[in-house]
CSV table of C-alpha atoms in Angstrom, one decimal:
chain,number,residue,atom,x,y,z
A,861,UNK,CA,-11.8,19.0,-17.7
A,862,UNK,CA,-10.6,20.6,-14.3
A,863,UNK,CA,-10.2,17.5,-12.9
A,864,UNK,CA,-7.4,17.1,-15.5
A,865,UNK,CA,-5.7,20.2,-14.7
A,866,UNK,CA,-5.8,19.4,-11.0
A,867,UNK,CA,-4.1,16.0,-11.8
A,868,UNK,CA,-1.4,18.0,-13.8
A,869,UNK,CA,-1.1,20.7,-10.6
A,870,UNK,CA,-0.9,17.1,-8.3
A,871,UNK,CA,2.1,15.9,-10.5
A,872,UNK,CA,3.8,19.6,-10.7
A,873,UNK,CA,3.9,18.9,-6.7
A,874,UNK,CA,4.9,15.6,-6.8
A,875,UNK,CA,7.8,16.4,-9.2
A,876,UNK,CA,9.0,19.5,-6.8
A,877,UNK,CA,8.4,17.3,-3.6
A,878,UNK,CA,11.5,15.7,-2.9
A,879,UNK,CA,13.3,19.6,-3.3
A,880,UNK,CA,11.0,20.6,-0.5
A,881,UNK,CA,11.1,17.3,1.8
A,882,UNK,CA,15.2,17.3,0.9
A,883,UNK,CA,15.4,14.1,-0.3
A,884,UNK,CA,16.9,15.3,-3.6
A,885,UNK,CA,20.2,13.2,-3.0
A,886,UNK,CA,18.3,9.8,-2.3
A,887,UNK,CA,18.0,8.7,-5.9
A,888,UNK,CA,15.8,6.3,-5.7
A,889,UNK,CA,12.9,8.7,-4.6
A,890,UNK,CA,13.8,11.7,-6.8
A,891,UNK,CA,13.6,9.3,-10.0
A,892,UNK,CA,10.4,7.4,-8.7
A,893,UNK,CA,8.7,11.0,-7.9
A,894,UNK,CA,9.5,12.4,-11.0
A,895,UNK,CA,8.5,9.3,-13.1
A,896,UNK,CA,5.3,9.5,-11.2
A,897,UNK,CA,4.8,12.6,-12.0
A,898,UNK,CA,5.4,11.9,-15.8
A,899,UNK,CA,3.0,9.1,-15.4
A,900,UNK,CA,0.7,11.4,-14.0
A,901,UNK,CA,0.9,14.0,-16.5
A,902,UNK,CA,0.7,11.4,-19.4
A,903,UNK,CA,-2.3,10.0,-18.2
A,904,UNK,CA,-4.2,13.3,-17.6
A,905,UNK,CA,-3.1,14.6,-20.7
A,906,UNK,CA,-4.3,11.5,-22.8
A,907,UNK,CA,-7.7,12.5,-21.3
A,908,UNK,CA,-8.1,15.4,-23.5
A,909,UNK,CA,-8.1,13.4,-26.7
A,910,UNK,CA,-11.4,11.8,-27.5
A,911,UNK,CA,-10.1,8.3,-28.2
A,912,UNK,CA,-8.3,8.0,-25.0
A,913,UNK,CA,-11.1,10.4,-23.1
A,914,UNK,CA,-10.8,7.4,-20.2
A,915,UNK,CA,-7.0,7.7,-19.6
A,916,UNK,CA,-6.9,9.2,-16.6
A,917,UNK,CA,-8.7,6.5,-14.6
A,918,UNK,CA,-5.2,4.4,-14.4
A,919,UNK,CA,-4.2,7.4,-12.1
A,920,UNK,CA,-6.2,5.2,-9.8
A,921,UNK,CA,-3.8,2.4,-10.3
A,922,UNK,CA,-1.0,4.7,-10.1
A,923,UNK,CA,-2.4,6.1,-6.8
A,924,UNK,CA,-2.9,2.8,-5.1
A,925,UNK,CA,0.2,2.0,-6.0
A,926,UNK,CA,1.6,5.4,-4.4
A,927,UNK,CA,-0.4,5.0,-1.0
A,928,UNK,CA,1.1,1.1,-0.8
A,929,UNK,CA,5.3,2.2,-1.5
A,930,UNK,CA,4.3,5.1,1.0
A,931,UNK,CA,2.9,2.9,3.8
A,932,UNK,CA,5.0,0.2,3.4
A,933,UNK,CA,8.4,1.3,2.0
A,934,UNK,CA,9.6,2.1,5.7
A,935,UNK,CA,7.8,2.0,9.1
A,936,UNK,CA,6.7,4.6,10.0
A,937,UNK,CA,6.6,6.7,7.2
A,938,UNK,CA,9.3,9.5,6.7
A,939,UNK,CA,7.6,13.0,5.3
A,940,UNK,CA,8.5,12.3,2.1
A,941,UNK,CA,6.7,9.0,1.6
A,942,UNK,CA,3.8,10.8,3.9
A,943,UNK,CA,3.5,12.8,0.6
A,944,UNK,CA,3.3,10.0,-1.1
A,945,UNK,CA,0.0,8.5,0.4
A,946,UNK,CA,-1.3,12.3,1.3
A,947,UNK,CA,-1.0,12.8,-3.0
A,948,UNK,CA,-2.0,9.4,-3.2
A,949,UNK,CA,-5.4,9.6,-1.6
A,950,UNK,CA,-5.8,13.0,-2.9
A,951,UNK,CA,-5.5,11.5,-6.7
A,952,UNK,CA,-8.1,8.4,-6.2
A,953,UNK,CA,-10.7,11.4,-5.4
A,954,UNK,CA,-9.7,13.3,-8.3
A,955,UNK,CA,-9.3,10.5,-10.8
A,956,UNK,CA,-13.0,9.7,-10.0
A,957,UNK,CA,-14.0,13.2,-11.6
A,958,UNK,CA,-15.7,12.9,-15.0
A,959,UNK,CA,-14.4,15.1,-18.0
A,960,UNK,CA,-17.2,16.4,-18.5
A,961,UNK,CA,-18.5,17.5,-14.7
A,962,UNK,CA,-18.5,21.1,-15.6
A,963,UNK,CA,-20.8,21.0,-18.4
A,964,UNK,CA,-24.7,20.7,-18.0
A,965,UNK,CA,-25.9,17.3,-18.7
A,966,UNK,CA,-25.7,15.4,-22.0
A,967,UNK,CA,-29.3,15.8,-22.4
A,968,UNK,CA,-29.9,19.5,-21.9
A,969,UNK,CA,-26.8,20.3,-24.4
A,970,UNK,CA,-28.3,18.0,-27.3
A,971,UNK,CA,-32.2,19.7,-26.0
A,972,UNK,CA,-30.3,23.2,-26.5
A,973,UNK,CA,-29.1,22.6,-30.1
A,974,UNK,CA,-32.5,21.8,-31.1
């Protein structure tokens, strides 16, 4: 489940990012950032409970979606929407990340309980 917690980490950034980029007073940004970030934290979180174990693969829609308002929004990019497709990109690799890619293998854990 790190790849959970690094999605939550991600979304802690993308929440504090228009503080550090000083885009605070542009509204528009500091809601969409911190509704991202919401999303993002929804969606990872939903990943630790069993039924909805597959949640946090709509961060990849989410990310997409990031990477095409950052590229596109304005030409050429400010910083701020940099971040965007920089947090973007970084969050289609992580997405990608099983839940369970720090345990052994299904079939060695079910061999070892033998």
């Amino acid at each position: 489940m790190w790849g959970r917690v690094v999605e939550i980490m991600t979304g802690v950034w993308l929440a504090g990012s228009p503080f550090i980029f000083g885009v605070q007073s542009d509204a528009t940004l500091l809601w969409a950032d911190l509704g991202l970030a919401f999303l993002i934290w929804t969606l990872s979180g939903l990943s630790y409970w069993h039924p909805t174990r597959h949640a946090h693969l709509l961060i990849l829609v989410v990310s997409v979606g990031m990477i095409v308002w950052g590229r596109f929004y304005v030409t050429p990019p400010p910083p701020a929407h940099e971040n965007h497709i920089t947090v973007g990109l970084f969050l289609l690799m992580i997405a990608l990340i099983p839940n369970e890619a720090s345990q052994p293998p299904r079939v060695w854990r079910e061999e070892k309980s033998k």
